[in-house]
GROMACS .gro file of C-alpha atoms in nm:
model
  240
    1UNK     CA    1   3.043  -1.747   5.684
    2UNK     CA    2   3.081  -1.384   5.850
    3UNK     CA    3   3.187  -1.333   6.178
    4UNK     CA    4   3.036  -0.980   6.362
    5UNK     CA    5   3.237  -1.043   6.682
    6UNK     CA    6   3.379  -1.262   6.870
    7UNK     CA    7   3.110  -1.520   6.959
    8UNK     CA    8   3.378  -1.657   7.257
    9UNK     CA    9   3.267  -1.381   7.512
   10UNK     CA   10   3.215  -1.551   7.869
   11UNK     CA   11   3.010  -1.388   8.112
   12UNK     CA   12   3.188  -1.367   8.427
   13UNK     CA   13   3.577  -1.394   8.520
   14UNK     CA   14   3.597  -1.742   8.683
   15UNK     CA   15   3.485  -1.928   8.376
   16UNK     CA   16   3.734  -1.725   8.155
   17UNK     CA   17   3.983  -1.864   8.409
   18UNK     CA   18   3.902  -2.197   8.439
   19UNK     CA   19   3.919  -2.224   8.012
   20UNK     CA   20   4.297  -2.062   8.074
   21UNK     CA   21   4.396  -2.451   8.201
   22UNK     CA   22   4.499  -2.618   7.845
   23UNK     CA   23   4.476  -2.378   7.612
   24UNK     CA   24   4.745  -2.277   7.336
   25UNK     CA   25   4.946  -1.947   7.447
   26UNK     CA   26   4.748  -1.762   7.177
   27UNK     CA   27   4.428  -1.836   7.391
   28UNK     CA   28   4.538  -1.760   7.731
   29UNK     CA   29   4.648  -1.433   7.536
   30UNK     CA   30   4.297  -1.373   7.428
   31UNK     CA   31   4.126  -1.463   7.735
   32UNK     CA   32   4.343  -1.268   7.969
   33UNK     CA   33   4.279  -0.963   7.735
   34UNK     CA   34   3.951  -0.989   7.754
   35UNK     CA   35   3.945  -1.028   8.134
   36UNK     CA   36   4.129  -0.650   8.069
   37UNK     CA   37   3.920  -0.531   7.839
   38UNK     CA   38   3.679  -0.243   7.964
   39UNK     CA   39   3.467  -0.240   7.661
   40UNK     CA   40   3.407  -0.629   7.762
   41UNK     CA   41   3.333  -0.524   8.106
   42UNK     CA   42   3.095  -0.246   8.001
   43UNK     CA   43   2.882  -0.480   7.801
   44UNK     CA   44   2.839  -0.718   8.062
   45UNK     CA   45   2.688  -0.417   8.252
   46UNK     CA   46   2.482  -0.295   8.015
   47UNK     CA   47   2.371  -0.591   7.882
   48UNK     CA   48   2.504  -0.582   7.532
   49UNK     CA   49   2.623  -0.907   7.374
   50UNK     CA   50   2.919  -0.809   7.293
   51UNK     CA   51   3.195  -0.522   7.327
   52UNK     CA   52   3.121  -0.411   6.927
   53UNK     CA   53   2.807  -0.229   7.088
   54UNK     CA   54   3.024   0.042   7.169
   55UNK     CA   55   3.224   0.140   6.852
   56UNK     CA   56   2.874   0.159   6.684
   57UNK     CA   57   2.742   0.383   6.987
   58UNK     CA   58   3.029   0.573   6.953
   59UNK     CA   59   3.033   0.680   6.597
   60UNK     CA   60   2.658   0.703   6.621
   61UNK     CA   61   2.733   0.953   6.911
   62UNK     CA   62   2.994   1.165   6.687
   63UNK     CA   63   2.782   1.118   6.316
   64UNK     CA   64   2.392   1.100   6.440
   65UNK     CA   65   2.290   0.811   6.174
   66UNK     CA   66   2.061   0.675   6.386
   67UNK     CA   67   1.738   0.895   6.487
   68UNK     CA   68   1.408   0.765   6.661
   69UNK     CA   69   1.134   0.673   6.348
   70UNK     CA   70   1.439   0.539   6.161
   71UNK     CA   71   1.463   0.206   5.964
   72UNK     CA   72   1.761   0.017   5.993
   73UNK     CA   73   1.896  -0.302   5.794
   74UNK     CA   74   2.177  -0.456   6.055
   75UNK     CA   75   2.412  -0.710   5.817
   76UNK     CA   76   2.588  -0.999   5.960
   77UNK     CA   77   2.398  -0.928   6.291
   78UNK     CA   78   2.504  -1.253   6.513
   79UNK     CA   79   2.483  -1.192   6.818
   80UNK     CA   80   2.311  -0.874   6.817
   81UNK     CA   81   2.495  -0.597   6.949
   82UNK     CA   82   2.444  -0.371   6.686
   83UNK     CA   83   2.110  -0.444   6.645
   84UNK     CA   84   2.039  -0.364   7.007
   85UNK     CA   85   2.211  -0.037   6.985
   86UNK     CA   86   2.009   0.000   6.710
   87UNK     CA   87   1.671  -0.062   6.885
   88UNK     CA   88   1.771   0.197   7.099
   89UNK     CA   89   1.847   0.457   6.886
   90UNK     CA   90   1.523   0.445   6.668
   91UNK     CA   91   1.266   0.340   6.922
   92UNK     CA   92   1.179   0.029   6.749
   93UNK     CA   93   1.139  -0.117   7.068
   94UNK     CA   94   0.854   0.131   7.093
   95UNK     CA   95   1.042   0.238   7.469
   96UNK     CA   96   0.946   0.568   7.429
   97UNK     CA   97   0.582   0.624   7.332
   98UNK     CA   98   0.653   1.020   7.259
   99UNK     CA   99   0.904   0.948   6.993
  100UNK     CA  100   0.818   0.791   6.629
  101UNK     CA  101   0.925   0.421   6.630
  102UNK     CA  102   1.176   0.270   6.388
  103UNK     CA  103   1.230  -0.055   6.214
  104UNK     CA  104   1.525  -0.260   6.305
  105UNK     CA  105   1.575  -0.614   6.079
  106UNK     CA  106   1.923  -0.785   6.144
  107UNK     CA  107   2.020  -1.064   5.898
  108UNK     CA  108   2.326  -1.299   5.899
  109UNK     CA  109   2.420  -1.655   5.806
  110UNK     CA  110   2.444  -1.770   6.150
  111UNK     CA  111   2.197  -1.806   6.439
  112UNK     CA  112   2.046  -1.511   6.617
  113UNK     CA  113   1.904  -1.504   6.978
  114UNK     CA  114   1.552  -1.338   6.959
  115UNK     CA  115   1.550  -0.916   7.053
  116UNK     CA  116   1.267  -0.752   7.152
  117UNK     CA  117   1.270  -0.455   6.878
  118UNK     CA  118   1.408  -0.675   6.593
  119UNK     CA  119   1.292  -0.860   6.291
  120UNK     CA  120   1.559  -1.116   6.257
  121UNK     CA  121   1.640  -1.295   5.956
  122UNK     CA  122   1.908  -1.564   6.082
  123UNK     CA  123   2.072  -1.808   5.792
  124UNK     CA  124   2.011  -1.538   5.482
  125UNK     CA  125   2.267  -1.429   5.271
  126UNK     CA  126   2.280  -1.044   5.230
  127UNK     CA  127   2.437  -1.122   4.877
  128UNK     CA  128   2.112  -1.353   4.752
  129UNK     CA  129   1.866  -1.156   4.577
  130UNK     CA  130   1.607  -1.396   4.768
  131UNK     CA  131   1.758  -1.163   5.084
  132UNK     CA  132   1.682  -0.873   4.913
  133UNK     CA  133   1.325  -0.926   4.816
  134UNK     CA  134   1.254  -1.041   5.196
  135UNK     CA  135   1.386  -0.725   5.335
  136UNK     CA  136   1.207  -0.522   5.075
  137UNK     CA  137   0.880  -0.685   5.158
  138UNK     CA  138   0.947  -0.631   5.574
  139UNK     CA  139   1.099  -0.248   5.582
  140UNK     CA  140   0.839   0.006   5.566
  141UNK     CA  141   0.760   0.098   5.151
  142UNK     CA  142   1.047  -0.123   5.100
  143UNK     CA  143   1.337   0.130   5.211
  144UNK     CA  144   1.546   0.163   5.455
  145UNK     CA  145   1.716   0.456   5.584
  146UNK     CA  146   2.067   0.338   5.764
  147UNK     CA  147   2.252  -0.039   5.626
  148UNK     CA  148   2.499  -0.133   5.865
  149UNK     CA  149   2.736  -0.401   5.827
  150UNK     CA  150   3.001  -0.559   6.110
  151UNK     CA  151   3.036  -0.841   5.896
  152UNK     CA  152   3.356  -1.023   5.858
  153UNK     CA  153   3.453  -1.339   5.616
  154UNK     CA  154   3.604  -1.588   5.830
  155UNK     CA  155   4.006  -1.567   5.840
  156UNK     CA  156   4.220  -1.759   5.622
  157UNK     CA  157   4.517  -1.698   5.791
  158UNK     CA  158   4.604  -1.491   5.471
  159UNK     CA  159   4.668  -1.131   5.541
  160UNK     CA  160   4.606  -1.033   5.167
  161UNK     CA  161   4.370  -1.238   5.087
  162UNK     CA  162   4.147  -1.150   5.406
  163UNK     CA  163   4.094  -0.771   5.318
  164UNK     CA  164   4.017  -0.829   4.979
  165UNK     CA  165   3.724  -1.106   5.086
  166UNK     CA  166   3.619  -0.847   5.352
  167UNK     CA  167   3.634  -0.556   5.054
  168UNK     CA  168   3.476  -0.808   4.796
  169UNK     CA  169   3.181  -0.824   5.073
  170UNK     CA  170   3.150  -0.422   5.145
  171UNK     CA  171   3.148  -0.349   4.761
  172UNK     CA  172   2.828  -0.590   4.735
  173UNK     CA  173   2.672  -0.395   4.956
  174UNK     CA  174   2.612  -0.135   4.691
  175UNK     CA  175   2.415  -0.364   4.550
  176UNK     CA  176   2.158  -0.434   4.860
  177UNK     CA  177   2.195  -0.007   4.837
  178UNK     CA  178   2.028  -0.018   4.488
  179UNK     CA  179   1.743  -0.208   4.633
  180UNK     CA  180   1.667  -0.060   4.927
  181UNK     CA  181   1.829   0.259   5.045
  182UNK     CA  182   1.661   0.589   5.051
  183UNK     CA  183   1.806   0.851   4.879
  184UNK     CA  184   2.005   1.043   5.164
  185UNK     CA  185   2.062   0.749   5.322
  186UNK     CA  186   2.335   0.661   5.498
  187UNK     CA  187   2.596   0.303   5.478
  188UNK     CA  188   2.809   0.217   5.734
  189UNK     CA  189   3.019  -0.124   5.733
  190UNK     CA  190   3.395  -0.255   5.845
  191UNK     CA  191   3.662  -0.338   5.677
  192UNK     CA  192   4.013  -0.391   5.759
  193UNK     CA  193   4.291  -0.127   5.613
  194UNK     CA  194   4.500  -0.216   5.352
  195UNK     CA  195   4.580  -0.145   4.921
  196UNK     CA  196   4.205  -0.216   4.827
  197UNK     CA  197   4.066   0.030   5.114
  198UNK     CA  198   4.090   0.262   4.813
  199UNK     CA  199   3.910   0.107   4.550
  200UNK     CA  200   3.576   0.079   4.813
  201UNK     CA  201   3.611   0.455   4.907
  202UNK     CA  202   3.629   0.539   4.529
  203UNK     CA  203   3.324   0.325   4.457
  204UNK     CA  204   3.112   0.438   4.735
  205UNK     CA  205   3.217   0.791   4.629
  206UNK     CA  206   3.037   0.751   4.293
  207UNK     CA  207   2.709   0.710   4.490
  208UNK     CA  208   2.738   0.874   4.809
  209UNK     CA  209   2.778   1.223   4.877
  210UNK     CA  210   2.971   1.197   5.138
  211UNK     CA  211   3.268   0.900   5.197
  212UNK     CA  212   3.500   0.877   5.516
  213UNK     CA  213   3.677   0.641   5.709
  214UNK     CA  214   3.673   0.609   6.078
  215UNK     CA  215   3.821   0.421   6.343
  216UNK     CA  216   3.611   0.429   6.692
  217UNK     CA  217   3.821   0.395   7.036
  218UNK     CA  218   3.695   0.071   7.078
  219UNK     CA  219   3.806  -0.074   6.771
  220UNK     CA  220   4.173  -0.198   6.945
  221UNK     CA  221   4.465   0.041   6.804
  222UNK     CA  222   4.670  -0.289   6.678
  223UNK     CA  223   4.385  -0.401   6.497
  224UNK     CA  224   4.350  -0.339   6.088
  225UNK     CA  225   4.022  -0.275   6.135
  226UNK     CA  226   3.802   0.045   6.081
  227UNK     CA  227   3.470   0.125   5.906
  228UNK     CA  228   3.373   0.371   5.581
  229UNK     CA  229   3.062   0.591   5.670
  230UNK     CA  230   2.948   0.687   5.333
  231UNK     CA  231   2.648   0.909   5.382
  232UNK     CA  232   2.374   1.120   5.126
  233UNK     CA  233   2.373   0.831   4.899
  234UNK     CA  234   2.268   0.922   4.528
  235UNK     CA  235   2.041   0.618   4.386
  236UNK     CA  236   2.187   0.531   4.033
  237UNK     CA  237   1.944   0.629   3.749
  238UNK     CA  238   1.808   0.317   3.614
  239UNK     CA  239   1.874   0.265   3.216
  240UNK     CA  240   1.585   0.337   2.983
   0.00000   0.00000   0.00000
């Protein structure tokens, strides 16, 4: 099962509060963090379901991946975040009738709360060829232009053994590529930093022309976590 975000994000102060009463010192941590947070803060406001919004704004901001007329394939969507920034971004909310409109489809294993803008595609597997052949048949002639992937195996516990499940998942994400990314087209997904960061870079290199590693100012500076933008990807000739 992947986990986008944190799907714990209360609403308002008093109910993040109230849970303190109870709760293992490891909670209360969490909960009084996020009562600090001002990326929480500024999604409540702006009516994003959760904080992540804003590292994808940001390095859309800095990179420009996302351009009205776009189409967009949003893995391991739950709850939607990205996806909404998304909609944004390429108009596939049809906002702004002088702009072309994009495509947005978010996928994940889990359940995801309708968006206006979206074709969702909760409880698919963006490993299962069945996956594949469903976005092919909803993106227009098949291809997308931008994958993007907050995705996340759940945690073991296992520091090790974490980042190379999270790596395992990235690197199959060349293979969703193969089937349905333009060439020129532009991958974007998180993983968390450690001695296999280097074998993803390295294979995205060999069909991207462009590979780089960021880390957005939301992404929290104790965190192990960062993305790969690999950009002008290079579809593999197909063997005669």
């Amino acid at each position: 099962m992947w986990l986008s975000c944190r799907r714990r994000l209360f609403h308002s102060s008093p109910p993040l509060l109230k849970k303190l009463k109870g709760k293992t010192v490891a909670e209360q941590n969490w909960l009084q963090r996020q009562l600090r947070d001002p990326y929480v803060k500024a999604s409540r406001a702006q009516n994003f379901r959760c904080r992540s919004a804003f590292k994808l704004l940001e390095i859309d901001d800095k990179f420009r991946l996302l351009e009205p007329g776009l189409s967009v394939v949003d893995c391991g969507a739950a709850p939607g975040a990205w996806s909404q920034v998304a909609i944004q971004r390429v108009n596939s909310a049809g906002t702004d009738s002088r702009l072309p409109r994009g495509t947005v489809i978010g996928l994940d294993l889990l359940h995801i709360s309708p968006l206006e803008g979206a074709r969702l595609l909760p409880f698919h597997n963006v490993t299962d060829p069945v996956t594949h052949a469903k976005l092919q048949g909803l993106l227009p002639k098949g291809q997308a232009h931008v994958i993007l992937s907050d995705m996340a195996p759940n945690a073991s516990g296992f520091r090790d053994m974490d980042h190379e499940n999270l790596i395992n998942l990235c690197l199959s994400l060349t293979d969703l590529a193969e089937k349905i990314l333009l060439p020129g087209g532009s991958l974007l997904c998180k993983y968390w930093d450690g001695i296999l960061a280097k074998r993803l870079q390295e294979k995205l290199s060999r069909v991207f022309g462009s590979v780089q590693s960021v880390k957005p100012n939301a992404s929290r500076k104790e965190s192990a976590e960062r993305y790969v933008l690999a950009r002008m990807y290079k579809k593999p000739m197909k063997a005669s």
